[in-house]
Amino acid sequence: MPRKKIIIDCDPGIDDAIALAALIGCPDVELVAVTVTHGNVSLERTTQNALDWLSFLGSKAPVFAGCAKPLSRSTIAAADIHGEHGIGGVTLPIAPQVPAAETAAEALVRYANEQPGTITLLATGPLTNVAMALQLESSVLSKFEQVVVMGGSTTEGNTTPAAEFNIFADPHAAQIVFASGAKLTMIGLNATHQVIATPDRVASIRALPTYVSEPLARMMEFYKIAYNRKYDWDGAAIHDLCTAAFALHPAAFKVEPMHVAVDLNEGAEFGRTICSPATSGRALSVVTEVDSRRVFDFLESALLSAPQWRISADAQRT
Ligand code: BDR
Ligand code: CA
């Protein structure tokens, strides 16, 4: 079977980094490119994190830097959750690679036109780059096989009571993307809050005989601090991993057709994804349930599938 071609537009970001590891390790995926946006930390930092993490994982996928700012609101970040450098205090060697010459939006348009109908686009950060790609070419998203967005919520937010971080960080971009008419799946907090890296799951990842396991376990433990503080949970929600798992194992997710609009009125509701059941017309597929065991099994199996990441049990103990 041919490998699934994937581009991920991301803002690493702990859970973005976890999604990247799953995509790179998974033998059924060809990671075509990584486009990077502002988000959890500055664009400069998310781009360097993507380069360093890919280099650490031995991936040669090109990295394209995108927008440093949202379309119209002021810039926000989440360093209080992901750490000053964005990947939970894990330090990586500086990559020899630099970003490719094109912007993220230009690269998205080019890949979509070069290989129409064959690439899945995952979006795990604010949707600024994707909206910019739509501004370059209004039909660009219809040229992807599917578009899977981590963002929004059918219920409450996490950055404000109403809004989820990726949408709140650029609500205008999100509205453009959701209204584009593309075949789009939204995986919001109502779903990703079902995917918790409990201490058992972190221990199980740490015990895998790969050199990638320890930094991933440390990132998850760092991420948990914020979830413990905010929700009193004993683990973090690994939101962005869900997009990769959805692309490879859609049967682990239940979706419902919904109309989704973003509240753009500046006030308490700013950035809320207003979701209503769709009975007719063009709708988004909104994830309502996730089999979290299958999501973590997907991650573990991806980690074990990459022979270049294997270490001996002795090396793991030192
Ligand atoms: C989303 O916001 C970011 O902080 C995470 O990386 C994830 O994409 C969750 O609300
Ligand atoms: Ca993210």
mmCIF file of C-alpha atoms and ligand atoms in Angstrom:
data_model
loop_
_atom_site.group_PDB
_atom_site.id
_atom_site.type_symbol
_atom_site.label_atom_id
_atom_site.label_comp_id
_atom_site.label_asym_id
_atom_site.label_seq_id
_atom_site.Cartn_x
_atom_site.Cartn_y
_atom_site.Cartn_z
ATOM 1 C CA MET A 1 0.000 0.000 0.000
ATOM 2 C CA PRO A 2 1.387 3.458 -0.835
ATOM 3 C CA ARG A 3 2.273 5.547 2.180
ATOM 4 C CA LYS A 4 -0.120 8.332 3.173
ATOM 5 C CA LYS A 5 1.304 11.720 2.180
ATOM 6 C CA ILE A 6 0.990 14.257 4.957
ATOM 7 C CA ILE A 7 1.844 17.922 5.483
ATOM 8 C CA ILE A 8 1.512 19.264 9.002
ATOM 9 C CA ASP A 9 1.090 22.963 9.713
ATOM 10 C CA CYS A 10 2.141 23.302 13.342
ATOM 11 C CA ASP A 11 3.499 25.437 16.188
ATOM 12 C CA PRO A 12 5.749 23.133 18.220
ATOM 13 C CA GLY A 13 4.636 23.061 20.972
ATOM 14 C CA ILE A 14 4.796 19.883 23.073
ATOM 15 C CA ASP A 15 1.828 18.087 21.533
ATOM 16 C CA ASP A 16 2.850 19.244 18.040
ATOM 17 C CA ALA A 17 6.255 17.645 18.664
ATOM 18 C CA ILE A 18 4.551 14.427 19.785
ATOM 19 C CA ALA A 19 2.428 14.411 16.611
ATOM 20 C CA LEU A 20 5.581 14.938 14.525
ATOM 21 C CA ALA A 21 7.291 11.972 16.181
ATOM 22 C CA ALA A 22 4.269 9.754 15.469
ATOM 23 C CA LEU A 23 4.192 10.847 11.818
ATOM 24 C CA ILE A 24 7.919 10.352 11.305
ATOM 25 C CA GLY A 25 7.959 6.961 13.003
ATOM 26 C CA CYS A 26 4.822 5.607 11.325
ATOM 27 C CA PRO A 27 5.825 3.390 8.374
ATOM 28 C CA ASP A 28 2.537 4.168 6.601
ATOM 29 C CA VAL A 29 3.285 7.918 6.392
ATOM 30 C CA GLU A 30 5.366 9.979 3.990
ATOM 31 C CA LEU A 31 5.880 13.302 5.760
ATOM 32 C CA VAL A 32 6.002 15.579 2.725
ATOM 33 C CA ALA A 33 6.654 18.869 4.511
ATOM 34 C CA VAL A 34 6.278 20.745 7.761
ATOM 35 C CA THR A 35 4.928 24.293 7.690
ATOM 36 C CA VAL A 36 5.255 26.370 10.805
ATOM 37 C CA THR A 37 3.155 29.129 12.345
ATOM 38 C CA HIS A 38 3.296 31.464 15.313
ATOM 39 C CA GLY A 39 1.347 30.004 18.223
ATOM 40 C CA ASN A 40 2.560 28.363 21.394
ATOM 41 C CA VAL A 41 5.708 30.509 21.214
ATOM 42 C CA SER A 42 7.069 32.976 18.639
ATOM 43 C CA LEU A 43 7.417 31.938 14.990
ATOM 44 C CA GLU A 44 11.186 32.153 15.316
ATOM 45 C CA ARG A 45 11.062 29.666 18.193
ATOM 46 C CA THR A 46 8.432 27.296 16.700
ATOM 47 C CA THR A 47 10.455 27.163 13.474
ATOM 48 C CA GLN A 48 13.699 26.403 15.294
ATOM 49 C CA ASN A 49 11.909 23.765 17.379
ATOM 50 C CA ALA A 50 10.590 22.106 14.202
ATOM 51 C CA LEU A 51 14.058 22.106 12.618
ATOM 52 C CA ASP A 52 15.795 20.806 15.745
ATOM 53 C CA TRP A 53 13.182 18.127 16.467
ATOM 54 C CA LEU A 54 13.151 16.857 12.866
ATOM 55 C CA SER A 55 16.933 16.742 12.852
ATOM 56 C CA PHE A 56 16.956 14.894 16.204
ATOM 57 C CA LEU A 57 14.473 12.379 14.750
ATOM 58 C CA GLY A 58 16.490 12.010 11.538
ATOM 59 C CA SER A 59 13.719 13.363 9.272
ATOM 60 C CA LYS A 60 14.642 15.131 6.049
ATOM 61 C CA ALA A 61 11.198 16.710 5.536
ATOM 62 C CA PRO A 62 11.553 20.353 4.491
ATOM 63 C CA VAL A 63 10.461 23.028 6.969
ATOM 64 C CA PHE A 64 8.739 26.212 5.761
ATOM 65 C CA ALA A 65 8.346 29.186 8.075
ATOM 66 C CA GLY A 66 5.009 30.941 7.922
ATOM 67 C CA CYS A 67 3.242 33.842 9.530
ATOM 68 C CA ALA A 68 4.706 35.496 12.608
ATOM 69 C CA LYS A 69 1.418 37.197 13.485
ATOM 70 C CA PRO A 70 -2.313 36.531 13.307
ATOM 71 C CA LEU A 71 -4.322 38.131 10.476
ATOM 72 C CA SER A 72 -5.782 40.916 12.558
ATOM 73 C CA ARG A 73 -5.821 40.340 16.312
ATOM 74 C CA SER A 74 -2.765 40.911 18.555
ATOM 75 C CA THR A 75 -0.370 38.000 18.994
ATOM 76 C CA ILE A 76 -0.785 35.632 21.939
ATOM 77 C CA ALA A 77 1.334 32.658 23.040
ATOM 78 C CA ALA A 78 1.243 29.779 25.529
ATOM 79 C CA ALA A 79 4.755 29.673 26.977
ATOM 80 C CA ASP A 80 3.168 29.265 30.416
ATOM 81 C CA ILE A 81 1.947 25.848 29.251
ATOM 82 C CA HIS A 82 4.670 24.660 26.837
ATOM 83 C CA GLY A 83 7.675 26.314 28.494
ATOM 84 C CA GLU A 84 9.736 29.322 27.512
ATOM 85 C CA HIS A 85 11.194 27.482 24.487
ATOM 86 C CA GLY A 86 7.973 25.685 23.643
ATOM 87 C CA ILE A 87 8.944 22.041 24.087
ATOM 88 C CA GLY A 88 8.769 21.623 27.810
ATOM 89 C CA GLY A 89 12.317 22.338 28.805
ATOM 90 C CA VAL A 90 13.767 19.597 26.575
ATOM 91 C CA THR A 91 16.997 20.856 25.001
ATOM 92 C CA LEU A 92 17.955 19.616 21.553
ATOM 93 C CA PRO A 93 21.082 20.003 19.427
ATOM 94 C CA ILE A 94 20.761 22.900 16.962
ATOM 95 C CA ALA A 95 19.861 21.516 13.541
ATOM 96 C CA PRO A 96 22.241 22.099 10.648
ATOM 97 C CA GLN A 97 19.197 22.690 8.401
ATOM 98 C CA VAL A 98 17.544 26.058 7.876
ATOM 99 C CA PRO A 99 13.982 26.783 6.707
ATOM 100 C CA ALA A 100 13.268 26.420 2.975
ATOM 101 C CA ALA A 101 12.984 29.589 0.893
ATOM 102 C CA GLU A 102 9.226 29.649 0.246
ATOM 103 C CA THR A 103 6.746 30.825 2.847
ATOM 104 C CA ALA A 104 4.453 28.250 4.444
ATOM 105 C CA ALA A 105 1.452 29.520 2.467
ATOM 106 C CA GLU A 106 3.358 29.383 -0.841
ATOM 107 C CA ALA A 107 4.524 25.859 -0.079
ATOM 108 C CA LEU A 108 0.982 24.701 0.789
ATOM 109 C CA VAL A 109 -0.320 26.066 -2.524
ATOM 110 C CA ARG A 110 2.536 24.519 -4.526
ATOM 111 C CA TYR A 111 2.243 21.033 -2.975
ATOM 112 C CA ALA A 112 -1.552 21.050 -3.367
ATOM 113 C CA ASN A 113 -1.202 21.860 -7.066
ATOM 114 C CA GLU A 114 1.704 19.513 -7.749
ATOM 115 C CA GLN A 115 -0.026 16.510 -6.176
ATOM 116 C CA PRO A 116 -3.765 17.302 -6.228
ATOM 117 C CA GLY A 117 -6.038 15.018 -4.210
ATOM 118 C CA THR A 118 -3.184 13.030 -2.701
ATOM 119 C CA ILE A 119 -1.954 14.937 0.364
ATOM 120 C CA THR A 120 -3.598 15.132 3.780
ATOM 121 C CA LEU A 121 -3.128 18.463 5.547
ATOM 122 C CA LEU A 122 -3.040 18.426 9.332
ATOM 123 C CA ALA A 123 -3.278 21.801 11.098
ATOM 124 C CA THR A 124 -2.259 21.834 14.745
ATOM 125 C CA GLY A 125 -1.636 25.528 15.374
ATOM 126 C CA PRO A 126 -3.423 28.821 14.740
ATOM 127 C CA LEU A 127 -4.812 28.745 11.189
ATOM 128 C CA THR A 128 -2.987 31.837 9.885
ATOM 129 C CA ASN A 129 -0.839 30.000 7.301
ATOM 130 C CA VAL A 130 -3.799 28.020 6.013
ATOM 131 C CA ALA A 131 -5.902 31.181 5.654
ATOM 132 C CA MET A 132 -2.991 32.864 3.857
ATOM 133 C CA ALA A 133 -2.815 29.901 1.450
ATOM 134 C CA LEU A 134 -6.545 30.408 0.762
ATOM 135 C CA GLN A 135 -5.853 34.057 0.050
ATOM 136 C CA LEU A 136 -3.219 32.997 -2.510
ATOM 137 C CA GLU A 137 -5.588 30.470 -4.092
ATOM 138 C CA SER A 138 -9.209 30.248 -2.969
ATOM 139 C CA SER A 139 -9.621 26.581 -4.003
ATOM 140 C CA VAL A 140 -6.383 25.330 -2.465
ATOM 141 C CA LEU A 141 -7.930 23.299 0.350
ATOM 142 C CA SER A 142 -10.088 21.301 -2.066
ATOM 143 C CA LYS A 143 -6.838 20.044 -3.625
ATOM 144 C CA PHE A 144 -5.851 18.235 -0.434
ATOM 145 C CA GLU A 145 -7.193 14.724 0.101
ATOM 146 C CA GLN A 146 -8.515 15.915 3.456
ATOM 147 C CA VAL A 147 -7.857 18.651 5.987
ATOM 148 C CA VAL A 148 -7.820 17.808 9.691
ATOM 149 C CA VAL A 149 -7.755 20.684 12.174
ATOM 150 C CA MET A 150 -7.050 20.529 15.901
ATOM 151 C CA GLY A 151 -8.925 23.506 17.217
ATOM 152 C CA GLY A 152 -12.131 24.759 18.742
ATOM 153 C CA SER A 153 -14.595 22.926 20.897
ATOM 154 C CA THR A 154 -18.257 21.984 20.870
ATOM 155 C CA THR A 155 -18.321 22.863 24.559
ATOM 156 C CA GLU A 156 -15.984 25.055 26.619
ATOM 157 C CA GLY A 157 -12.645 26.658 25.764
ATOM 158 C CA ASN A 158 -9.245 26.405 27.402
ATOM 159 C CA THR A 159 -7.809 29.874 26.816
ATOM 160 C CA THR A 160 -10.998 31.691 27.731
ATOM 161 C CA PRO A 161 -14.146 29.996 29.014
ATOM 162 C CA ALA A 162 -15.441 30.260 25.430
ATOM 163 C CA ALA A 163 -12.377 29.776 23.219
ATOM 164 C CA GLU A 164 -9.757 27.141 22.492
ATOM 165 C CA PHE A 165 -6.144 28.319 22.027
ATOM 166 C CA ASN A 166 -5.602 27.666 18.277
ATOM 167 C CA ILE A 167 -8.835 29.444 17.377
ATOM 168 C CA PHE A 168 -8.426 32.249 19.925
ATOM 169 C CA ALA A 169 -4.897 32.909 18.611
ATOM 170 C CA ASP A 170 -6.314 33.743 15.166
ATOM 171 C CA PRO A 171 -10.134 33.632 15.057
ATOM 172 C CA HIS A 172 -10.308 35.504 11.739
ATOM 173 C CA ALA A 173 -8.091 32.915 10.055
ATOM 174 C CA ALA A 174 -10.159 30.089 11.548
ATOM 175 C CA GLN A 175 -13.378 31.606 10.221
ATOM 176 C CA ILE A 176 -11.865 31.879 6.716
ATOM 177 C CA VAL A 177 -10.739 28.241 6.814
ATOM 178 C CA PHE A 178 -14.007 26.862 8.225
ATOM 179 C CA ALA A 179 -16.055 28.818 5.681
ATOM 180 C CA SER A 180 -13.876 27.764 2.733
ATOM 181 C CA GLY A 181 -16.102 24.835 1.767
ATOM 182 C CA ALA A 182 -13.224 22.351 2.030
ATOM 183 C CA LYS A 183 -13.686 18.774 3.271
ATOM 184 C CA LEU A 184 -12.598 19.488 6.772
ATOM 185 C CA THR A 185 -12.538 17.613 10.056
ATOM 186 C CA MET A 186 -12.432 19.542 13.324
ATOM 187 C CA ILE A 187 -10.975 17.850 16.378
ATOM 188 C CA GLY A 188 -11.767 20.144 19.274
ATOM 189 C CA LEU A 189 -11.244 20.057 23.009
ATOM 190 C CA ASN A 190 -14.464 18.104 23.544
ATOM 191 C CA ALA A 191 -12.612 15.241 21.815
ATOM 192 C CA THR A 192 -8.950 15.821 22.690
ATOM 193 C CA HIS A 193 -9.755 16.068 26.395
ATOM 194 C CA GLN A 194 -10.478 12.346 26.103
ATOM 195 C CA VAL A 195 -6.822 11.694 25.182
ATOM 196 C CA ILE A 196 -4.887 12.054 28.425
ATOM 197 C CA ALA A 197 -1.262 11.052 28.950
ATOM 198 C CA THR A 198 -1.799 9.421 32.346
ATOM 199 C CA PRO A 199 1.248 8.425 34.432
ATOM 200 C CA ASP A 200 0.809 4.809 33.216
ATOM 201 C CA ARG A 201 0.852 5.885 29.603
ATOM 202 C CA VAL A 202 3.903 8.088 30.118
ATOM 203 C CA ALA A 203 5.690 5.208 31.882
ATOM 204 C CA SER A 204 4.829 2.884 29.020
ATOM 205 C CA ILE A 205 6.271 5.338 26.452
ATOM 206 C CA ARG A 206 9.379 5.907 28.572
ATOM 207 C CA ALA A 207 9.992 2.137 28.737
ATOM 208 C CA LEU A 208 10.095 1.703 24.955
ATOM 209 C CA PRO A 209 13.630 0.924 23.707
ATOM 210 C CA THR A 210 14.056 4.073 21.594
ATOM 211 C CA TYR A 211 16.098 7.226 22.148
ATOM 212 C CA VAL A 212 12.975 9.280 21.398
ATOM 213 C CA SER A 213 10.988 7.890 24.352
ATOM 214 C CA GLU A 214 12.728 9.808 27.129
ATOM 215 C CA PRO A 215 12.347 13.312 25.636
ATOM 216 C CA LEU A 216 8.724 12.520 24.775
ATOM 217 C CA ALA A 217 8.028 11.331 28.326
ATOM 218 C CA ARG A 218 9.678 14.469 29.713
ATOM 219 C CA MET A 219 7.591 16.700 27.459
ATOM 220 C CA MET A 220 4.418 14.938 28.591
ATOM 221 C CA GLU A 221 5.386 15.363 32.248
ATOM 222 C CA PHE A 222 6.079 19.060 31.716
ATOM 223 C CA TYR A 223 2.749 19.455 29.866
ATOM 224 C CA LYS A 224 0.940 17.781 32.762
ATOM 225 C CA ILE A 225 1.904 20.616 35.130
ATOM 226 C CA ALA A 226 -0.435 23.021 33.334
ATOM 227 C CA TYR A 227 -3.278 20.481 33.240
ATOM 228 C CA ASN A 228 -2.853 19.730 36.888
ATOM 229 C CA ARG A 229 -2.942 23.444 37.687
ATOM 230 C CA LYS A 230 -5.973 24.220 35.513
ATOM 231 C CA TYR A 231 -8.107 21.052 35.736
ATOM 232 C CA ASP A 232 -6.532 19.063 38.583
ATOM 233 C CA TRP A 233 -5.868 16.232 36.067
ATOM 234 C CA ASP A 234 -3.080 13.703 36.477
ATOM 235 C CA GLY A 235 -1.990 14.071 32.863
ATOM 236 C CA ALA A 236 -2.072 16.378 29.847
ATOM 237 C CA ALA A 237 -4.382 16.170 26.854
ATOM 238 C CA ILE A 238 -2.251 15.342 23.808
ATOM 239 C CA HIS A 239 -4.432 17.317 21.409
ATOM 240 C CA ASP A 240 -2.338 17.478 18.252
ATOM 241 C CA LEU A 241 -1.514 13.771 18.200
ATOM 242 C CA CYS A 242 -5.218 13.216 17.475
ATOM 243 C CA THR A 243 -4.901 14.737 13.988
ATOM 244 C CA ALA A 244 -2.191 12.244 13.017
ATOM 245 C CA ALA A 245 -4.127 9.351 14.568
ATOM 246 C CA PHE A 246 -7.284 10.457 12.728
ATOM 247 C CA ALA A 247 -5.483 10.470 9.380
ATOM 248 C CA LEU A 248 -4.226 6.909 9.901
ATOM 249 C CA HIS A 249 -6.984 5.353 12.038
ATOM 250 C CA PRO A 250 -10.265 7.180 11.376
ATOM 251 C CA ALA A 251 -12.255 4.283 12.845
ATOM 252 C CA ALA A 252 -10.964 5.261 16.291
ATOM 253 C CA PHE A 253 -12.989 8.484 16.050
ATOM 254 C CA LYS A 254 -16.711 9.202 15.918
ATOM 255 C CA VAL A 255 -17.686 12.257 13.845
ATOM 256 C CA GLU A 256 -20.896 14.187 13.359
ATOM 257 C CA PRO A 257 -21.720 16.700 10.610
ATOM 258 C CA MET A 258 -21.939 20.204 12.036
ATOM 259 C CA HIS A 259 -22.011 23.790 10.893
ATOM 260 C CA VAL A 260 -19.189 25.641 12.619
ATOM 261 C CA ALA A 261 -18.797 29.416 12.774
ATOM 262 C CA VAL A 262 -16.258 31.382 14.774
ATOM 263 C CA ASP A 263 -17.483 34.209 17.002
ATOM 264 C CA LEU A 264 -15.564 37.287 15.844
ATOM 265 C CA ASN A 265 -17.218 39.792 18.188
ATOM 266 C CA GLU A 266 -14.587 41.052 20.576
ATOM 267 C CA GLY A 267 -15.946 40.237 23.998
ATOM 268 C CA ALA A 268 -16.415 37.232 26.227
ATOM 269 C CA GLU A 269 -17.374 34.961 23.321
ATOM 270 C CA PHE A 270 -14.497 36.013 21.015
ATOM 271 C CA GLY A 271 -13.045 32.901 19.356
ATOM 272 C CA ARG A 272 -15.789 30.472 20.338
ATOM 273 C CA THR A 273 -16.533 27.825 17.703
ATOM 274 C CA ILE A 274 -20.316 27.887 17.457
ATOM 275 C CA CYS A 275 -21.291 24.346 16.470
ATOM 276 C CA SER A 276 -24.754 23.244 15.423
ATOM 277 C CA PRO A 277 -25.909 19.881 14.030
ATOM 278 C CA ALA A 278 -26.050 19.978 10.214
ATOM 279 C CA THR A 279 -29.043 18.468 8.514
ATOM 280 C CA SER A 280 -28.331 19.956 5.090
ATOM 281 C CA GLY A 281 -25.736 21.992 3.232
ATOM 282 C CA ARG A 282 -21.990 21.875 3.499
ATOM 283 C CA ALA A 283 -20.820 20.852 6.923
ATOM 284 C CA LEU A 284 -17.639 20.072 8.801
ATOM 285 C CA SER A 285 -17.023 16.642 10.280
ATOM 286 C CA VAL A 286 -16.687 17.321 13.983
ATOM 287 C CA VAL A 287 -15.145 14.658 16.177
ATOM 288 C CA THR A 288 -17.320 13.815 19.173
ATOM 289 C CA GLU A 289 -15.650 10.680 20.542
ATOM 290 C CA VAL A 290 -12.144 9.238 20.528
ATOM 291 C CA ASP A 291 -10.830 5.814 21.431
ATOM 292 C CA SER A 292 -7.847 7.166 23.348
ATOM 293 C CA ARG A 293 -6.263 3.735 23.750
ATOM 294 C CA ARG A 294 -5.968 3.475 19.965
ATOM 295 C CA VAL A 295 -4.427 6.954 19.762
ATOM 296 C CA PHE A 296 -1.690 6.022 22.253
ATOM 297 C CA ASP A 297 -1.249 2.589 20.638
ATOM 298 C CA PHE A 298 -0.668 4.416 17.353
ATOM 299 C CA LEU A 299 2.040 6.554 18.978
ATOM 300 C CA GLU A 300 3.761 3.590 20.631
ATOM 301 C CA SER A 301 3.652 1.504 17.496
ATOM 302 C CA ALA A 302 5.108 4.412 15.463
ATOM 303 C CA LEU A 303 7.941 4.764 17.986
ATOM 304 C CA LEU A 304 8.713 1.050 17.777
ATOM 305 C CA SER A 305 8.498 0.990 13.980
ATOM 306 C CA ALA A 306 11.463 3.276 13.336
ATOM 307 C CA PRO A 307 14.580 1.058 13.376
ATOM 308 C CA GLN A 308 16.848 4.133 13.468
ATOM 309 C CA TRP A 309 15.417 5.097 16.867
ATOM 310 C CA ARG A 310 16.078 1.723 18.536
ATOM 311 C CA ILE A 311 18.492 1.492 21.440
ATOM 312 C CA SER A 312 19.492 -1.485 23.530
ATOM 313 C CA ALA A 313 17.953 -1.965 26.971
ATOM 314 C CA ASP A 314 21.420 -1.317 28.459
ATOM 315 C CA ALA A 315 21.734 2.017 26.695
ATOM 316 C CA GLN A 316 18.264 2.926 27.915
ATOM 317 C CA ARG A 317 19.239 2.345 31.566
ATOM 318 C CA THR A 318 22.238 4.687 31.379
HETATM 319 C C1 BDR B 1 -3.891 23.494 21.200
HETATM 320 O O1 BDR B 1 -3.251 24.672 21.648
HETATM 321 C C2 BDR B 1 -1.867 24.487 21.725
HETATM 322 O O2 BDR B 1 -1.358 25.006 22.919
HETATM 323 C C3 BDR B 1 -1.615 23.013 21.577
HETATM 324 O O3 BDR B 1 -0.393 22.780 20.897
HETATM 325 C C4 BDR B 1 -2.801 22.525 20.782
HETATM 326 O O4 BDR B 1 -2.561 22.654 19.405
HETATM 327 C C5 BDR B 1 -4.785 22.988 22.317
HETATM 328 O O5 BDR B 1 -5.713 23.963 22.667
HETATM 329 CA CA CA B 2 -0.309 23.026 18.507
#
